[in-house]
Short mmCIF file of C-alpha atoms in Angstrom, two decimals:
data_model
loop_
_atom_site.label_atom_id
_atom_site.label_comp_id
_atom_site.label_asym_id
_atom_site.label_seq_id
_atom_site.Cartn_x
_atom_site.Cartn_y
_atom_site.Cartn_z
CA UNK A 1 14.01 -16.23 6.54
CA UNK A 2 10.18 -15.63 6.50
CA UNK A 3 7.29 -16.82 8.62
CA UNK A 4 5.90 -19.05 5.90
CA UNK A 5 9.12 -21.07 5.66
CA UNK A 6 8.64 -23.34 2.43
CA UNK A 7 5.30 -21.91 1.83
CA UNK A 8 5.47 -18.96 -0.51
CA UNK A 9 2.48 -17.04 -2.23
CA UNK A 10 2.58 -15.30 -5.61
CA UNK A 11 4.34 -12.12 -5.90
CA UNK A 12 1.19 -9.96 -6.10
CA UNK A 13 -0.47 -11.28 -3.12
CA UNK A 14 3.05 -10.89 -1.06
CA UNK A 15 3.07 -7.28 -1.98
CA UNK A 16 -0.54 -6.95 -1.18
CA UNK A 17 -0.06 -8.27 2.28
CA UNK A 18 2.95 -5.92 2.76
CA UNK A 19 0.91 -2.97 1.76
CA UNK A 20 -2.03 -3.80 3.62
CA UNK A 21 0.15 -4.27 6.78
CA UNK A 22 1.62 -1.02 6.75
CA UNK A 23 -1.73 0.76 6.15
CA UNK A 24 -3.19 -1.09 9.27
CA UNK A 25 -0.08 -0.21 11.43
CA UNK A 26 0.51 3.57 10.30
CA UNK A 27 -2.63 4.73 8.67
CA UNK A 28 -5.33 6.18 10.78
CA UNK A 29 -8.11 5.23 8.51
CA UNK A 30 -10.93 5.57 10.87
CA UNK A 31 -13.28 3.29 12.89
CA UNK A 32 -14.63 0.09 11.22
CA UNK A 33 -12.67 0.41 7.94
CA UNK A 34 -11.81 -3.10 6.55
CA UNK A 35 -8.30 -3.35 4.95
CA UNK A 36 -8.71 -5.95 2.07
CA UNK A 37 -5.75 -7.44 0.70
CA UNK A 38 -7.48 -8.64 -2.62
CA UNK A 39 -5.99 -12.10 -2.75
CA UNK A 40 -5.79 -12.57 1.02
CA UNK A 41 -9.20 -11.21 2.54
CA UNK A 42 -8.94 -13.52 5.65
CA UNK A 43 -5.72 -11.86 6.63
CA UNK A 44 -7.87 -8.79 7.81
CA UNK A 45 -9.45 -9.77 10.94
CA UNK A 46 -12.28 -7.47 10.38
CA UNK A 47 -13.32 -9.14 7.26
CA UNK A 48 -16.38 -11.39 7.23
CA UNK A 49 -17.17 -13.93 4.52
CA UNK A 50 -20.88 -13.34 5.37
CA UNK A 51 -20.51 -9.58 4.57
CA UNK A 52 -17.71 -9.55 2.21
CA UNK A 53 -18.02 -6.03 0.49
CA UNK A 54 -18.50 -3.91 3.47
CA UNK A 55 -17.84 -0.21 3.70
CA UNK A 56 -15.80 1.96 4.57
CA UNK A 57 -13.04 -0.22 3.20
CA UNK A 58 -9.49 0.07 1.63
CA UNK A 59 -8.88 -2.53 -1.04
CA UNK A 60 -5.18 -3.34 -1.80
CA UNK A 61 -4.94 -4.78 -5.36
CA UNK A 62 -1.61 -5.83 -7.14
CA UNK A 63 -1.24 -6.53 -10.58
CA UNK A 64 0.85 -9.68 -11.66
CA UNK A 65 4.48 -8.93 -12.30
CA UNK A 66 5.26 -7.66 -16.01
CA UNK A 67 8.58 -7.05 -17.50
CA UNK A 68 9.92 -3.76 -17.73
CA UNK A 69 11.28 -2.11 -21.01
CA UNK A 70 11.48 -5.52 -22.46
CA UNK A 71 13.99 -6.83 -20.05
CA UNK A 72 12.55 -10.05 -18.57
CA UNK A 73 15.00 -10.06 -15.60
CA UNK A 74 13.45 -6.72 -14.37
CA UNK A 75 9.93 -6.92 -13.60
CA UNK A 76 7.27 -4.39 -12.05
CA UNK A 77 4.01 -4.91 -9.98
CA UNK A 78 1.68 -2.02 -9.57
CA UNK A 79 -0.17 -2.16 -6.35
CA UNK A 80 -3.35 -0.02 -6.18
CA UNK A 81 -4.99 0.99 -2.83
CA UNK A 82 -8.63 2.09 -3.25
CA UNK A 83 -10.54 3.63 -0.69
CA UNK A 84 -14.34 3.44 -0.63
CA UNK A 85 -17.39 4.58 1.15
CA UNK A 86 -21.09 4.13 0.66
CA UNK A 87 -22.47 7.53 -0.69
CA UNK A 88 -25.61 7.46 1.68
CA UNK A 89 -22.98 7.50 4.61
CA UNK A 90 -20.42 9.83 2.99
CA UNK A 91 -22.47 12.39 0.79
CA UNK A 92 -19.81 14.86 0.86
CA UNK A 93 -17.08 12.61 0.17
CA UNK A 94 -15.03 13.66 3.53
CA UNK A 95 -14.49 9.97 4.77
CA UNK A 96 -13.35 8.80 1.55
CA UNK A 97 -11.09 11.74 1.25
CA UNK A 98 -9.66 11.26 4.74
CA UNK A 99 -8.90 7.62 4.30
CA UNK A 100 -7.17 8.34 0.90
CA UNK A 101 -5.10 11.06 2.32
CA UNK A 102 -3.92 8.56 5.28
CA UNK A 103 -3.22 5.89 2.47
CA UNK A 104 -1.44 8.38 0.53
CA UNK A 105 0.50 9.77 3.35
CA UNK A 106 1.68 6.42 4.56
CA UNK A 107 2.82 5.19 0.90
CA UNK A 108 4.60 8.44 0.49
CA UNK A 109 6.31 7.95 3.95
CA UNK A 110 7.19 4.38 2.62
CA UNK A 111 8.42 5.58 -0.84
CA UNK A 112 10.47 8.62 0.87
CA UNK A 113 12.10 6.11 3.23
CA UNK A 114 13.24 3.81 0.24
CA UNK A 115 14.31 6.87 -1.81
CA UNK A 116 16.46 8.08 0.99
CA UNK A 117 18.03 4.78 1.87
CA UNK A 118 16.40 4.90 5.36
CA UNK A 119 15.85 1.33 5.97
CA UNK A 120 15.47 1.93 9.62
CA UNK A 121 12.36 3.90 9.06
CA UNK A 122 9.46 2.05 10.87
CA UNK A 123 7.22 1.89 7.97
CA UNK A 124 10.15 0.79 5.58
CA UNK A 125 10.93 -1.99 8.13
CA UNK A 126 7.33 -3.11 8.49
CA UNK A 127 7.06 -3.33 4.71
CA UNK A 128 10.29 -5.16 4.00
CA UNK A 129 9.40 -7.69 7.07
CA UNK A 130 5.81 -8.55 5.50
CA UNK A 131 7.17 -8.74 1.99
CA UNK A 132 10.26 -10.90 2.80
CA UNK A 133 7.95 -13.13 5.09
CA UNK A 134 5.57 -14.02 2.21
CA UNK A 135 7.67 -13.67 -1.09
CA UNK A 136 10.24 -15.74 -2.43
CA UNK A 137 13.44 -14.29 -0.72
CA UNK A 138 15.48 -14.90 -3.84
CA UNK A 139 13.27 -12.80 -6.11
CA UNK A 140 13.27 -9.90 -3.51
CA UNK A 141 17.05 -9.79 -2.76
CA UNK A 142 16.91 -6.84 -5.09
CA UNK A 143 13.93 -4.69 -5.12
CA UNK A 144 12.86 -0.81 -5.48
CA UNK A 145 9.95 1.22 -5.18
CA UNK A 146 8.36 3.90 -7.77
CA UNK A 147 5.74 6.29 -6.87
CA UNK A 148 2.75 6.00 -9.24
CA UNK A 149 0.40 8.53 -8.06
CA UNK A 150 -3.26 8.52 -7.85
CA UNK A 151 -6.59 7.81 -9.76
CA UNK A 152 -9.10 10.33 -10.38
CA UNK A 153 -11.91 10.10 -7.62
CA UNK A 154 -15.24 8.31 -8.84
CA UNK A 155 -18.64 7.32 -7.66
CA UNK A 156 -20.52 4.21 -8.95
CA UNK A 157 -23.00 1.62 -7.70
CA UNK A 158 -23.82 3.90 -4.69
CA UNK A 159 -20.03 4.00 -3.49
CA UNK A 160 -17.30 6.72 -3.56
CA UNK A 161 -13.91 5.64 -4.48
CA UNK A 162 -10.17 7.26 -4.53
CA UNK A 163 -7.16 5.38 -5.18
CA UNK A 164 -3.30 5.69 -5.10
CA UNK A 165 -0.63 3.33 -6.40
CA UNK A 166 2.99 2.34 -5.63
CA UNK A 167 5.06 0.35 -8.15
CA UNK A 168 7.23 -2.42 -6.65
CA UNK A 169 10.38 -3.15 -9.11
CA UNK A 170 12.18 -6.37 -8.52
CA UNK A 171 15.02 -8.46 -10.33
CA UNK A 172 13.74 -11.86 -10.97
CA UNK A 173 16.61 -14.43 -10.75
CA UNK A 174 15.10 -16.82 -12.81
CA UNK A 175 15.39 -14.62 -15.84
CA UNK A 176 18.87 -13.26 -15.35
#
């Protein structure tokens, strides 16, 4: 059973929290980096309401579940991890690149542990624990991961961004 017995959040929020948790625990993102699960900002102890969009940051954003291949019982949710820095503080983009490389490394490690069935891997165990603690246990009785890859780097509004995504597949028993 999860930590939030009887209180479950939407699927996308639960995935965001699980991904943010493994990034905080296993990625070396650098000093002062805020990890922002988009729907649960207050879950990061460094986040401040008075300074919402602070940099450097890692924003974890998950889509609402969608059906896969027209089968309503099989659903997918894509989780994007977007690393960002202020251009004035990171003109050569080395900091955003280093954050991206760490996020990618941890997500690849998570995906690799899933693919090889290594449930004892620390990153896999931590992800699974967080996911099950916050999501409907019935929904996530049968789930899988798919590597999605990254986005092209971009700059805009004075900030630099790089992102990578992982997809969570699950069987929704309400539609089986």
